[in-house]
Every structure is written in structure tokens, then in C-alpha cells.
């Protein structure tokens, strides 16, 4: 094993641990912080794969922006943990065997029999001065222009959808449109109801009810 | 560096729809509410323009663009025309409904156009990335559209369910695609097909990837056992959006099945045939039997969709050009039927009243004999009673399955169609033999009445003269799939 292997195994172990803690941590803030750790170690693994730009983007975008925002949201929301955990133990007897079964199936199919390192040709190291970022940019703006443009449309739709679903006029606004006020007609304010002339009503008393019952 | 050729011409309809959607979004800011009608007209003109561009640039050959990420073949053209038509009809039917419910806004039309763009990309995707981006574009718009009636708790719940389950399905689809990439080393539809043809890479991994892809596709189509979201979303969404989800989007999902299963993974046909058989059987059982118990007509149509998807999958079983052509025919006729069916529900809805219970159709014949007759045609067509379009669609699909030797399955499908006829005919019974509970007049714009009548009569005429449409489907398939 060379030095990189040790680094890989260390990072992978931390990544797995962090991933597990994201779903098992009791406190949602801790869970979010473990997710940050998971992103960080994943970025480390990408560095090992010589994907420097992506690794830095992952740290900058996900750790720096998305997760911080997420932490704010988690801290502001009053999450009732007991309510979330309700039914966890009831569902466990069914969920655990299914989960284990699926994991076993994945191991069988994705194990070393199908995806061992010997089956893959060793990648040739890039020459010095090779720019990962430039290469990525070239691919993105030439061969993959269409998905790139589509991604921007998806983001636009996300903005439109978020605004369409959340923008509301203030209900307590006392604003009055003067033009509307001037245009008001008599018919808008009063309604004439035709009804038969009233007859004298004999009030119903307790005695009268008693008498009727007899 | 070489100059890169983007055959922008092939993607002209997409570019038009995108530009117009953004223009409408901006225009809405400067329009007075009383002039909103302009937005509706512009949306319809956009669809018309896209249809004209698609027809004008049509060639009976396969053309690639954007470094092979985009394909323009006759199948794409035919399916896109189907998408434009059903979206335009949806807009006609829903104008009054949305206006009465405060949804007649610029965002509604922009989102509908953006989802049309998503569908066009799904239809023309030649690369897993393009297909996935189109799918996400469509799905995001649909989640927002379902929730657009913000103060309605049912809609919000439906949107939430749709979003969570949709994200899960997208995840499954992506996972399957990553497996395929791991084995074949390509994300391109033709690249994957070539890699599979040139030698048998690891079969086990391939089938695992296939399972995930089929599951993701089945979710998007609404085939059992991935149908859980369909009744809830159909029921909870505003009827206008239900109609959109039930019609145009199914064409796009169908295109994706063709691109992924037929074009990319034809070598694995034996494997996906088995999966489709199970899904077809389950869809027909769940769809037809659960529909009997429904009292809400939107829920009933949701289960009807599931059973129709079961029939649609029969078309893929034969793995022959003939079968795909009949499946194309089936999806187009299904969309026409769904449009007319939801059109009647929208016609009967008023401000503050959704005509979505079966009882609301009671005595429709006394209120309006003409629309009762239209609904009769739609129900007969969905049940597959000759001489309607639905009969011929079922007939061709069953014929192709029979040629492939699935005799027992065809017999089973016919039995299920018989069970299904019960709940379609129950609607007819309500309309003709029961007393109306509500006598309010049917108010609708003239264009909606006209289009609805043409739509329903079209079901009858196409049912009697299906050959032209069948020829178009066969032409599209033969010139697109090698």
C-alpha cells in the first residue's frame, strides 16, 4: 500500500462514520454538522482522484453556503424530535430486514467480483501543468452545453416556483384604492330585500310549551 | 481550436418555447390584471409556433445535434406535436377554471411552457444527462403547479407527496444510470447501445442498473407497483393541473421509455420484458379493481390511468417495431381520451364548486344532452367499446402482444378490460338513468365548448378511421428506431 491508499481508507472511514451519524444523531444541529464533515471528507477523496476543482467547489458551495444556510434553518425551526421519532421502533422490525436484504444484494452485485481494481486499467497520471479547471470548463461549454443551459432553466424554474408559492399580499394591509372608492355605487353598499309584511309574533313561553306537551 | 457546430436549427422549437416562457414571465410584470388575456393568447401562439417549426424542420431521418446529446427524429416530431396539441387543449379547457380560482396568472402560463420545454427535451434526449435534465425541469414545474392553489390544503398535501416520491424516483433513475455508466463507460443512448452490442459486459450489474431505471420510469408513468402517488396527486391537485399531469406528461414519459429501454438497452430486452410483464399485470389489476371502489371521479380516472399504462406496456412486450408503433398509437389515443374526460369535469365545475364526485354527473342528460353524449363517447372509448378510438388502441396493442406469443397475458388483459368496463358504464348510468341533483346551468366559453365537442367527436371519428393515425405512428417508429 502506498501513502495515498492510507489516506483514502482514513477518509473513507470518516465519511462512512459521518454519514451514519447524520441519520442517527439525536440533535438535528449535530446531524447537519456531521453532513458538513461528510462533504469535507468527500472533497478529500475527490482530491485524491485529481478532481481538484470539483473538490474545492464542493467545499465552497456545499460546506460554505448550502450547509450554513441549512444550519440557520434548522436552528430557527422548532423541531419536535419526539414526534419525528414516533413510530421508529414500530417500523424497525420491518425496515431493518428489508434494509439488510438490500444491502446484502448490493454487496453481492457490486462486490469485488464485478468491480475489482484489477478489472480497471490504471489511469495514467496527468502531465504537469494540466489544468483540471480549464478542462472542465471546456467540456461544460462545448460538449455539454445543452445540459448546462438546461440546468440554468431548472434554476430559473426553481426561483419562479418559490416566488409563486410564497409571495403573498399582506392581509393586514389597510391600503385603499381611491379610484375604487370614488366609483362606488349605491347598489354596492345596500341591498333591498323584498319580504312579506310582518305578522304579530306571539312569544313562546315556557308555560305554552308545557301545555303543548300535555 | 475547432469551431464547434451546434445545429441550432434542429432545436428551434425548444429555443422558441424557452424564449417565449421567459418573455411571458417578464411581460406579466407590466400587464394590468385586466389584460392578462394577452398572456393566454401568447402561450397559445407559442405552442402554435413550435408546432409550425417542428413540422417545417421535419425530415424523415435521424439527426443529431449538440455533440450527440440531442436527437431530432420523426418519432420526436410526432410526439412533440402530440405534446403541443394536448398542452394547447389543456390551456383552452382550463382558462375559465383558473380564472375563477385566482390561478389565471403569468406564473401559471410560464410554468406550463417551461414544463412543455422539459417534455420536449425528454422526447429529444439522446444522452442520459439530457433526459434527466428534461425530466427534472418537467417535474419541478409540476410540483409547483400542483401547489399553485396555495390555500387549498389538499393541493399542498398532494404537492408534498408528489415531490417526495418524485425525488425518490429520480434518485432511483440516476442510480440505475450510474450503474450503466460504470459498466458501459458511456452515458450516450447510442453509446450504451453500441457498448452492449459489442460484447457482454457484466450482466449482473447491468440488470441491477436496469431494475433501478425501470422502477424510476414506472414511477413517472404511474405503473403498479409504483402507482401510490397517482390517486392522491390526481385527487388533490386542482383539476386543471390534474388534466395536464394526466395527458401531456405521459407522452414525455413514454418517449423516455423508448429512449432508455428500446434504444439504449435493446440487448437487454429479454430482461426488461419480464419486468414489464409483471408491471402490466399488476397495473391492470390495481387500476381496474380499485377504480370500482372510487366515488371521486378524479380518483377513478387516476386508477383508469394506471390500467391504461398497463395496456401501454403490453405494446413494448413484443420488442418489435410493430409493437412500438401500437404503443405510440395507444399513448396518443389515451391522451385524447383523458383530455376530453377532464374537459367535461372542468365544464361542470363552477366558482367554488368542483364537479369531481361521481354524483355530480347524475342526470347530465337532462341538464345537457349534448355533453352527456360527449361524456358517453369518452367513457366508451376508455372502456374500449367499438367503434371508438379506445377500442382500436386496445386492439392494436393486444394484437402485437399476441404476435409475440403472450396468449395468456392477452386473455387476462381482455378480462381486466371487461371488469374496467363496469365502472366506465356506471358513469353512463349516472348520466342517463338518474335524476339530476343540481340544476345549475352549464356556463363555459364558446371556444372551450367547441374544442371539447371536436375532441370527443374526434374520438369517434378516429375510432372508425384509425388508419391515418396508425400510419403516422408506424412511420415515426420505422424511421427512428434502427
XYZ file of C-alpha atoms in Angstrom:
696
model
C 0.000 0.000 0.000
C 1.240 3.410 -0.834
C 0.630 6.558 1.143
C -2.440 7.541 -0.921
C -4.108 4.270 -0.007
C -3.845 5.028 3.689
C -5.260 8.481 3.111
C -8.112 7.005 1.086
C -9.034 4.436 3.741
C -8.870 7.026 6.502
C -11.077 9.448 4.577
C -13.494 6.696 3.577
C -13.829 5.538 7.192
C -14.552 9.085 8.375
C -17.034 9.553 5.527
C -18.954 6.399 6.429
C -18.979 7.296 10.105
C -20.199 10.822 9.374
C -22.878 9.541 7.004
C -24.130 7.135 9.632
C -24.203 9.831 12.290
C -26.212 12.138 10.017
C -29.157 9.790 10.263
C -28.597 8.605 13.841
C -27.699 11.847 15.631
C -30.433 12.903 18.073
C -29.881 16.598 17.640
C -30.631 17.974 14.163
C -27.865 20.553 14.502
C -25.383 17.741 15.137
C -26.784 15.880 12.129
C -26.222 18.936 9.935
C -22.678 19.313 11.263
C -21.950 15.657 10.511
C -23.196 16.282 6.986
C -20.631 19.074 6.751
C -17.969 16.586 7.850
C -19.200 14.116 5.225
C -18.909 16.741 2.484
C -15.467 17.676 3.681
C -14.109 14.128 3.580
C -15.782 13.515 0.231
C -13.937 16.562 -1.061
C -10.736 14.968 0.234
C -11.447 11.795 -1.721
C -12.081 13.845 -4.860
C -8.712 15.499 -4.367
C -7.146 12.039 -4.379
C -8.905 11.416 -7.691
C -7.249 14.541 -9.119
C -10.579 16.354 -9.394
C -9.227 19.450 -7.673
C -11.735 21.948 -8.980
C -14.737 19.854 -8.010
C -13.284 19.225 -4.550
C -12.844 22.927 -3.910
C -16.273 23.702 -5.370
C -17.800 21.121 -3.053
C -16.237 22.745 -0.019
C -17.031 26.289 -1.112
C -20.567 25.710 -2.295
C -21.879 22.948 -0.077
C -19.921 23.447 3.120
C -19.603 27.187 2.823
C -23.020 28.177 1.549
C -25.639 25.470 1.443
C -24.947 23.830 4.788
C -24.571 27.115 6.649
C -27.937 28.192 5.307
C -29.308 24.824 6.250
C -27.968 25.176 9.784
C -29.717 28.517 10.121
C -32.994 26.943 9.034
C -32.576 24.022 11.423
C -31.794 26.338 14.309
C -34.743 28.614 13.565
C -37.298 25.858 13.223
C -38.696 24.408 16.378
C -38.454 20.743 15.518
C -40.192 18.376 17.859
C -37.839 15.419 17.873
C -40.063 13.083 19.851
C -42.802 13.469 17.296
C -40.364 12.741 14.479
C -39.112 9.653 16.211
C -42.574 8.342 16.888
C -43.041 5.054 15.135
C -39.313 4.489 14.667
C -39.300 1.378 16.858
C -42.573 0.141 15.404
C -41.258 0.350 11.861
C -37.853 -1.094 12.733
C -38.788 -4.829 12.651
C -39.894 -4.453 9.025
C -37.451 -1.786 7.927
C -34.316 -3.457 9.306
C -34.612 -6.810 7.459
C -35.513 -5.028 4.229
C -32.568 -2.680 4.614
C -30.195 -5.540 5.393
C -31.527 -7.562 2.476
C -30.996 -4.680 0.085
C -27.507 -4.077 1.439
C -26.653 -7.755 1.000
C -27.927 -7.703 -2.573
C -25.889 -4.620 -3.346
C -22.761 -6.209 -1.896
C -23.351 -9.335 -3.975
C -23.683 -7.414 -7.204
C -21.295 -4.568 -6.572
C -18.674 -6.648 -4.756
C -15.147 -7.286 -5.902
C -16.318 -9.915 -8.365
C -17.730 -7.206 -10.617
C -15.883 -4.054 -9.679
C -12.372 -5.013 -8.558
C -9.423 -2.690 -9.172
C -7.711 -5.310 -11.380
C -10.523 -5.062 -13.906
C -9.978 -1.368 -14.426
C -6.951 -0.128 -16.317
C -4.673 2.042 -14.220
C -5.269 5.669 -15.119
C -2.227 7.450 -16.466
C -1.202 10.392 -14.292
C -1.824 13.761 -15.863
C 1.216 15.695 -17.086
C 2.431 18.626 -15.057
C 0.629 21.851 -15.841
C -2.584 20.041 -16.708
C -5.458 22.229 -15.630
C -8.426 20.402 -14.281
C -10.471 23.599 -14.175
C -9.786 24.564 -17.760
C -10.623 21.082 -18.982
C -13.874 21.076 -17.026
C -14.811 24.472 -18.412
C -14.035 23.403 -21.938
C -16.251 20.327 -21.627
C -19.039 22.264 -19.996
C -19.188 24.963 -22.655
C -18.674 22.739 -25.691
C -19.831 19.142 -25.480
C -22.183 19.591 -22.566
C -23.597 22.983 -23.486
C -27.159 21.678 -23.698
C -27.384 20.172 -20.188
C -25.576 23.240 -18.865
C -28.203 25.558 -20.350
C -30.965 23.268 -19.137
C -29.577 23.411 -15.615
C -29.900 27.183 -15.739
C -33.525 26.828 -16.865
C -34.149 24.450 -13.951
C -32.742 27.045 -11.561
C -34.944 29.727 -13.110
C -37.980 27.496 -12.640
C -36.968 26.947 -9.029
C -36.935 30.714 -8.464
C -40.272 31.215 -10.225
C -41.854 28.356 -8.303
C -40.541 29.539 -4.941
C -41.840 33.068 -5.531
C -45.163 31.933 -6.952
C -45.755 29.702 -3.919
C -44.667 32.084 -1.180
C -45.286 35.671 -2.306
C -48.425 36.922 -0.629
C -50.004 40.286 -0.296
C -50.226 41.407 3.277
C -53.599 40.551 4.671
C -53.469 43.325 7.273
C -52.724 45.994 4.702
C -55.106 48.953 5.112
C -54.369 50.302 1.646
C -57.411 51.709 -0.119
C -57.540 52.452 -3.807
C -59.070 55.970 -4.116
C -60.259 55.303 -7.660
C -62.237 52.311 -6.480
C -63.624 54.356 -3.604
C -64.915 57.139 -5.852
C -66.527 54.721 -8.267
C -68.701 53.099 -5.632
C -72.405 52.904 -6.474
C -75.415 52.804 -4.256
C -76.049 49.209 -5.271
C -72.631 48.158 -3.955
C -73.427 49.242 -0.452
C -77.080 48.462 0.195
C -79.277 45.622 -0.858
C -83.049 45.908 -0.976
C -84.712 42.734 0.114
C -88.342 42.194 -0.610
C -90.055 40.317 2.174
C -93.676 39.836 3.255
C -95.055 42.263 5.794
C -94.523 41.081 9.326
C -97.234 39.457 11.384
C -97.577 39.779 15.121
C -95.477 37.109 16.752
C -96.728 35.548 19.946
C -93.712 34.990 22.162
C -93.217 31.348 23.123
C -93.143 30.967 26.838
C -92.192 28.005 28.953
C -95.817 27.561 30.030
C -97.018 27.383 26.446
C -94.502 24.618 25.685
C -95.559 22.678 28.756
C -99.209 22.996 27.726
C -98.495 21.723 24.255
C -96.731 18.669 25.627
C -99.760 17.718 27.626
C -9.441 25.032 -31.534
C -12.037 23.812 -33.979
C -15.164 25.759 -34.471
C -17.944 23.831 -32.862
C -21.059 23.221 -34.850
C -24.281 23.432 -32.919
C -27.088 22.573 -35.215
C -29.293 25.162 -33.619
C -31.810 24.641 -36.389
C -32.776 21.236 -35.032
C -33.606 22.708 -31.645
C -35.546 25.733 -32.917
C -38.887 24.728 -31.332
C -37.190 24.328 -27.939
C -35.491 27.703 -28.256
C -38.776 29.370 -29.192
C -40.625 27.866 -26.225
C -37.839 28.836 -23.821
C -37.655 32.428 -25.052
C -41.417 32.850 -25.008
C -41.711 31.398 -21.494
C -39.177 33.925 -20.226
C -40.849 36.721 -22.190
C -44.240 35.893 -20.686
C -42.689 35.873 -17.231
C -41.395 39.405 -17.775
C -44.469 40.672 -19.605
C -46.674 39.606 -16.708
C -44.950 42.167 -14.500
C -46.019 45.045 -16.705
C -49.532 43.908 -17.545
C -52.653 45.090 -15.814
C -54.731 42.213 -14.464
C -57.448 43.114 -16.961
C -55.022 42.490 -19.831
C -53.939 39.035 -18.651
C -55.802 37.567 -21.575
C -52.822 38.587 -23.706
C -50.654 36.086 -21.839
C -53.058 33.313 -22.645
C -53.048 34.275 -26.324
C -49.240 34.456 -26.369
C -48.940 30.989 -24.796
C -51.242 29.527 -27.399
C -49.305 31.291 -30.168
C -46.047 29.910 -28.752
C -47.386 26.375 -28.950
C -48.651 27.020 -32.445
C -45.287 28.459 -33.477
C -43.445 25.493 -32.021
C -45.759 23.160 -33.905
C -45.104 25.028 -37.157
C -41.325 24.942 -36.589
C -41.411 21.231 -35.760
C -43.380 20.492 -38.907
C -41.261 22.705 -41.151
C -37.925 21.302 -39.964
C -39.186 17.744 -40.204
C -37.119 15.299 -42.247
C -37.712 11.552 -42.406
C -34.281 10.815 -40.943
C -32.466 10.854 -37.633
C -30.428 13.991 -36.966
C -28.152 14.656 -34.002
C -27.200 17.994 -32.515
C -25.258 19.436 -29.572
C -22.441 16.827 -29.757
C -24.901 13.983 -29.938
C -26.795 14.978 -26.807
C -29.925 15.866 -28.700
C -31.776 13.938 -31.361
C -34.349 15.043 -33.863
C -36.066 12.053 -35.426
C -39.593 11.515 -36.792
C -40.684 9.920 -33.519
C -39.614 13.041 -31.630
C -41.503 15.225 -34.094
C -44.708 13.205 -33.819
C -44.582 13.034 -30.026
C -43.768 16.737 -29.759
C -46.774 17.576 -31.914
C -48.817 15.461 -29.519
C -47.412 17.436 -26.574
C -48.189 20.800 -28.200
C -51.691 19.719 -29.056
C -52.518 18.381 -25.624
C -50.976 21.394 -23.865
C -52.905 23.791 -26.105
C -56.160 21.905 -25.487
C -55.418 21.887 -21.760
C -54.974 25.661 -21.828
C -58.293 26.108 -23.664
C -60.171 23.936 -21.170
C -58.578 25.417 -18.080
C -58.865 29.141 -18.853
C -62.204 29.631 -17.118
C -61.358 27.247 -14.271
C -58.104 29.013 -13.435
C -59.681 32.466 -13.788
C -62.359 31.571 -11.246
C -59.796 30.285 -8.760
C -57.241 33.072 -8.866
C -54.741 30.924 -10.763
C -55.016 32.851 -14.035
C -51.593 34.389 -13.540
C -48.438 34.782 -15.554
C -46.622 32.179 -13.465
C -49.180 29.548 -14.386
C -48.562 30.034 -18.093
C -44.797 30.395 -17.679
C -44.638 27.168 -15.667
C -46.796 25.344 -18.203
C -44.480 26.498 -21.008
C -41.381 25.542 -19.011
C -42.806 22.092 -18.413
C -43.585 21.855 -22.129
C -39.910 22.590 -22.720
C -38.982 19.868 -20.233
C -41.175 17.401 -22.097
C -39.651 18.378 -25.445
C -36.174 17.790 -24.023
C -37.242 14.416 -22.631
C -38.591 13.483 -26.037
C -35.425 14.582 -27.832
C -32.871 13.468 -25.245
C -30.152 11.280 -26.660
C -27.979 11.338 -23.570
C -28.791 10.280 -20.016
C -27.897 13.758 -18.784
C -30.232 15.481 -21.251
C -33.041 13.073 -20.434
C -32.554 13.619 -16.734
C -32.418 17.415 -17.035
C -35.631 17.394 -19.075
C -37.286 15.161 -16.508
C -36.258 17.403 -13.626
C -37.392 20.515 -15.475
C -40.789 18.946 -16.041
C -41.096 17.563 -12.513
C -40.138 20.815 -10.772
C -42.743 22.717 -12.777
C -45.368 20.113 -11.978
C -44.666 20.174 -8.211
C -45.098 23.947 -8.258
C -48.227 23.769 -10.414
C -49.865 21.233 -8.098
C -49.257 23.547 -5.130
C -50.221 26.714 -7.020
C -53.644 26.865 -5.376
C -51.881 27.777 -2.167
C -54.753 27.998 0.274
C -56.044 24.563 -0.575
C -54.769 22.039 1.985
C -55.451 19.102 -0.351
C -53.299 20.577 -3.100
C -50.443 21.280 -0.739
C -50.547 17.735 0.594
C -50.648 16.335 -2.944
C -47.695 18.509 -3.945
C -45.715 17.324 -0.926
C -46.382 13.655 -1.682
C -45.604 14.163 -5.342
C -42.370 15.969 -4.521
C -41.040 13.427 -2.025
C -41.918 10.384 -4.120
C -40.774 12.100 -7.302
C -37.392 12.852 -5.778
C -37.096 9.211 -4.718
C -37.909 8.044 -8.235
C -35.397 10.454 -9.760
C -32.813 9.089 -7.350
C -33.538 5.525 -8.441
C -33.311 6.508 -12.088
C -29.964 8.230 -11.533
C -28.629 5.284 -9.563
C -29.542 2.941 -12.390
C -27.904 5.267 -14.904
C -24.711 5.337 -12.831
C -24.615 1.515 -12.842
C -24.958 1.540 -16.600
C -22.212 4.102 -16.892
C -19.980 2.026 -14.646
C -20.315 -0.973 -16.951
C -20.510 0.571 -20.408
C -18.429 3.703 -19.857
C -20.929 5.816 -21.767
C -23.894 7.980 -20.945
C -24.984 8.400 -24.519
C -28.016 6.402 -25.644
C -26.332 5.169 -28.810
C -23.013 4.797 -26.969
C -24.604 2.492 -24.406
C -26.339 0.546 -27.156
C -23.034 0.082 -29.022
C -21.184 -0.944 -25.868
C -23.859 -3.529 -25.083
C -23.826 -4.858 -28.631
C -20.049 -5.125 -28.942
C -19.676 -7.561 -26.105
C -21.446 -8.701 -22.979
C -20.166 -6.543 -20.164
C -21.019 -7.591 -16.665
C -24.581 -8.857 -16.948
C -25.394 -8.819 -13.229
C -24.553 -5.159 -12.796
C -26.379 -4.289 -15.985
C -29.559 -5.938 -14.772
C -29.264 -4.204 -11.409
C -28.995 -0.872 -13.202
C -31.892 -1.867 -15.430
C -34.069 -2.631 -12.392
C -33.481 0.834 -10.992
C -34.133 2.507 -14.337
C -37.338 0.540 -14.917
C -38.507 1.403 -11.389
C -37.843 5.096 -11.980
C -39.630 5.041 -15.332
C -42.564 3.088 -13.896
C -42.953 5.749 -11.237
C -43.058 8.501 -13.804
C -45.568 6.581 -15.929
C -47.626 5.606 -12.908
C -47.420 1.835 -13.422
C -48.088 -0.508 -10.481
C -46.381 -1.247 -8.070
C -45.098 2.347 -8.254
C -48.551 3.904 -8.550
C -49.137 5.062 -4.957
C -48.827 8.737 -5.782
C -51.193 8.734 -8.751
C -54.625 8.735 -6.991
C -53.567 11.208 -4.305
C -51.980 13.654 -6.705
C -54.838 13.408 -9.212
C -57.325 13.961 -6.403
C -55.508 16.733 -4.564
C -54.254 18.804 -7.471
C -56.519 21.452 -8.997
C -58.416 19.748 -11.842
C -56.653 21.917 -14.413
C -53.273 20.579 -13.294
C -54.532 17.019 -12.945
C -55.537 17.215 -16.561
C -52.057 18.409 -17.516
C -50.328 15.684 -15.492
C -52.649 13.043 -16.887
C -52.219 13.968 -20.534
C -49.136 15.663 -21.980
C -46.610 14.402 -19.431
C -47.440 10.778 -20.226
C -46.259 11.326 -23.802
C -42.906 12.528 -22.474
C -42.602 9.576 -20.091
C -43.415 7.272 -22.980
C -40.640 8.863 -25.050
C -38.218 8.288 -22.205
C -39.153 4.602 -22.078
C -38.451 4.363 -25.810
C -35.096 6.135 -25.497
C -33.875 4.203 -22.471
C -35.280 0.717 -22.837
C -35.722 0.352 -26.575
C -32.885 2.428 -27.979
C -30.218 2.179 -25.285
C -30.862 -1.257 -23.812
C -32.391 -3.251 -26.597
C -29.826 -6.004 -25.970
C -31.366 -6.482 -22.541
C -34.884 -6.838 -23.999
C -35.276 -10.315 -22.504
C -34.630 -8.890 -19.055
C -36.927 -5.887 -19.265
C -39.680 -7.841 -20.942
C -40.086 -9.897 -17.778
C -40.246 -6.791 -15.611
C -42.794 -5.155 -17.917
C -44.991 -8.273 -17.874
C -45.203 -8.115 -14.072
C -45.853 -4.385 -14.107
C -48.501 -4.684 -16.823
C -50.353 -7.400 -14.904
C -50.213 -5.518 -11.616
C -51.235 -2.221 -13.234
C -54.251 -3.791 -14.883
C -55.344 -5.474 -11.634
C -54.805 -2.439 -9.399
C -56.173 0.028 -11.930
C -59.350 -1.777 -12.829
C -60.297 -3.243 -9.464
C -59.504 -0.276 -7.245
C -61.345 2.070 -9.623
C -64.622 0.301 -8.827
C -64.499 1.476 -5.213
C -63.965 5.148 -6.034
C -66.619 7.807 -5.549
C -64.452 10.673 -6.716
C -64.232 10.906 -10.466
C -60.671 12.272 -10.418
C -59.554 9.304 -8.328
C -61.434 6.990 -10.665
C -59.645 8.477 -13.665
C -56.355 8.095 -11.780
C -56.907 4.350 -11.445
C -58.085 4.309 -15.030
C -54.717 5.862 -15.986
C -52.908 3.089 -14.139
C -54.798 0.413 -16.036
C -54.209 2.231 -19.337
C -50.488 2.269 -18.584
C -50.728 -1.486 -18.042
C -52.133 -1.821 -21.556
C -49.492 0.529 -22.914
C -46.736 -1.686 -21.510
C -48.205 -4.633 -23.445
C -47.125 -2.799 -26.600
C -43.484 -2.940 -25.516
C -43.554 -6.664 -24.794
C -43.243 -7.814 -28.360
C -39.989 -5.778 -28.678
C -40.821 -5.262 -32.351
C -41.340 -2.148 -34.438
C -44.966 -3.138 -34.836
C -45.383 -3.254 -31.058
C -43.779 0.144 -30.503
C -45.984 1.664 -33.185
C -49.071 0.296 -31.463
C -47.793 1.623 -28.120
C -47.313 5.066 -29.705
C -50.832 4.859 -31.041
C -52.078 3.850 -27.602
C -50.405 6.716 -25.756
C -51.702 9.296 -28.247
C -55.255 7.971 -28.073
C -55.046 7.739 -24.274
C -54.090 11.415 -24.157
C -57.017 12.396 -26.397
C -59.443 10.465 -24.189
C -58.045 11.909 -20.960
C -58.269 15.441 -22.314
C -61.935 15.030 -23.202
C -62.725 13.308 -19.876
C -61.196 16.039 -17.756
C -62.675 18.619 -20.121
C -66.171 17.516 -19.082
C -65.249 17.759 -15.374
C -63.904 21.266 -15.943
C -67.038 22.148 -17.897
C -69.270 21.203 -14.980
C -67.123 22.995 -12.380
C -68.124 26.448 -11.246
C -66.765 29.027 -8.891
C -66.456 27.349 -5.521
C -67.695 24.030 -6.863
C -65.635 21.139 -8.168
C -67.639 18.636 -10.150
C -65.358 15.847 -9.037
C -67.772 13.430 -7.395
C -69.461 10.752 -9.456
C -72.815 12.021 -8.144
C -72.165 15.354 -9.815
C -72.655 13.655 -13.164
C -76.119 12.396 -12.219
C -78.759 13.291 -14.741
C -76.348 15.119 -17.012
C -78.523 14.011 -19.905
C -81.384 16.161 -18.616
C -79.157 19.150 -17.998
C -77.342 18.971 -21.307
C -77.950 16.040 -23.666
C -75.068 17.070 -25.923
C -72.356 16.949 -23.237
C -73.843 13.787 -21.775
C -73.344 12.290 -25.221
C -69.755 13.613 -25.321
C -69.026 12.016 -21.950
C -70.660 8.828 -23.206
C -68.197 8.712 -26.103
C -65.264 9.323 -23.726
C -66.352 6.594 -21.333
C -66.982 4.130 -24.174
C -63.573 4.980 -25.568
C -61.841 4.461 -22.219
C -63.650 1.169 -21.749
C -62.606 0.121 -25.245
C -66.040 -0.298 -26.807
C -66.159 -0.135 -30.621
C -66.367 1.989 -32.704
C -64.402 4.419 -30.519
C -60.693 5.165 -30.619
C -60.073 3.365 -27.322
C -61.221 0.106 -28.851
C -58.816 0.315 -31.741
C -55.939 1.324 -29.454
C -56.509 -1.672 -27.188
C -56.963 -3.874 -30.218
C -53.606 -2.991 -31.816
C -51.705 -3.344 -28.548
C -53.273 -6.735 -27.828
C -52.609 -7.816 -31.397
C -48.908 -7.016 -31.098
C -48.674 -8.871 -27.780
C -50.457 -11.816 -29.341
C -47.992 -11.932 -32.221
C -45.187 -12.088 -29.690
C -46.849 -15.155 -28.166
C -48.196 -13.754 -24.907
C -51.548 -15.534 -25.303
C -52.374 -15.968 -21.608
C -51.483 -12.344 -20.897
C -53.753 -11.127 -23.700
C -56.675 -13.182 -22.377
C -56.029 -11.759 -18.923
C -55.918 -8.220 -20.315
C -59.259 -8.701 -22.058
C -60.802 -9.969 -18.799
C -59.445 -6.934 -16.967
C -60.823 -4.632 -19.646
C -64.231 -6.259 -19.068
C -64.001 -5.537 -15.339
C -62.955 -1.997 -16.173
C -65.993 -1.539 -18.403
C -68.133 -1.760 -15.253
C -67.007 1.500 -13.754
C -66.964 3.371 -17.027
C -70.514 2.255 -17.750
C -71.543 3.219 -14.215
C -70.782 6.806 -15.183
C -73.041 6.406 -18.222
C -75.772 5.013 -15.971
C -75.499 8.035 -13.658
C -75.771 10.394 -16.598
C -78.720 8.805 -18.346
C -80.803 6.960 -15.757
C -80.533 9.074 -12.618
C -82.238 12.286 -11.654
C -80.006 15.359 -11.542
C -79.174 16.630 -8.067
C -78.090 20.027 -9.237
C -79.807 22.089 -11.902
C -77.421 24.984 -12.334
C -76.805 25.884 -15.975
C -73.550 24.889 -17.642
C -71.553 28.039 -18.340
C -68.402 27.902 -20.452
C -66.662 29.993 -23.086
C -67.556 29.202 -26.668
C -64.032 28.111 -27.630
C -63.970 25.550 -24.819
C -67.349 24.131 -25.855
C -66.228 23.948 -29.453
C -62.852 22.295 -28.755
C -64.421 19.864 -26.305
C -67.008 18.816 -28.857
C -64.356 18.380 -31.557
C -62.206 16.414 -29.112
C -64.967 13.966 -28.200
C -66.303 13.597 -31.740
C -62.698 13.078 -32.814
C -62.556 10.019 -30.585
C -65.452 8.598 -32.539
C -64.162 9.526 -35.996
C -60.597 8.375 -35.306
C -62.056 5.158 -33.922
C -63.775 4.497 -37.206
C -60.914 5.699 -39.412
C -57.779 4.924 -37.379
C -55.571 4.100 -40.327
C -54.118 7.581 -40.845
C -53.012 7.970 -37.249
C -51.698 4.415 -37.233
C -49.705 5.153 -40.402
C -48.176 8.211 -38.750
C -47.149 6.166 -35.696
C -45.693 3.392 -37.823
C -43.833 5.927 -39.973
C -42.372 7.618 -36.885
C -41.191 4.361 -35.364
C -39.760 2.862 -38.562
C -37.731 5.966 -39.385
C -36.455 6.464 -35.842
C -35.501 3.076 -34.436
C -32.937 1.001 -36.246
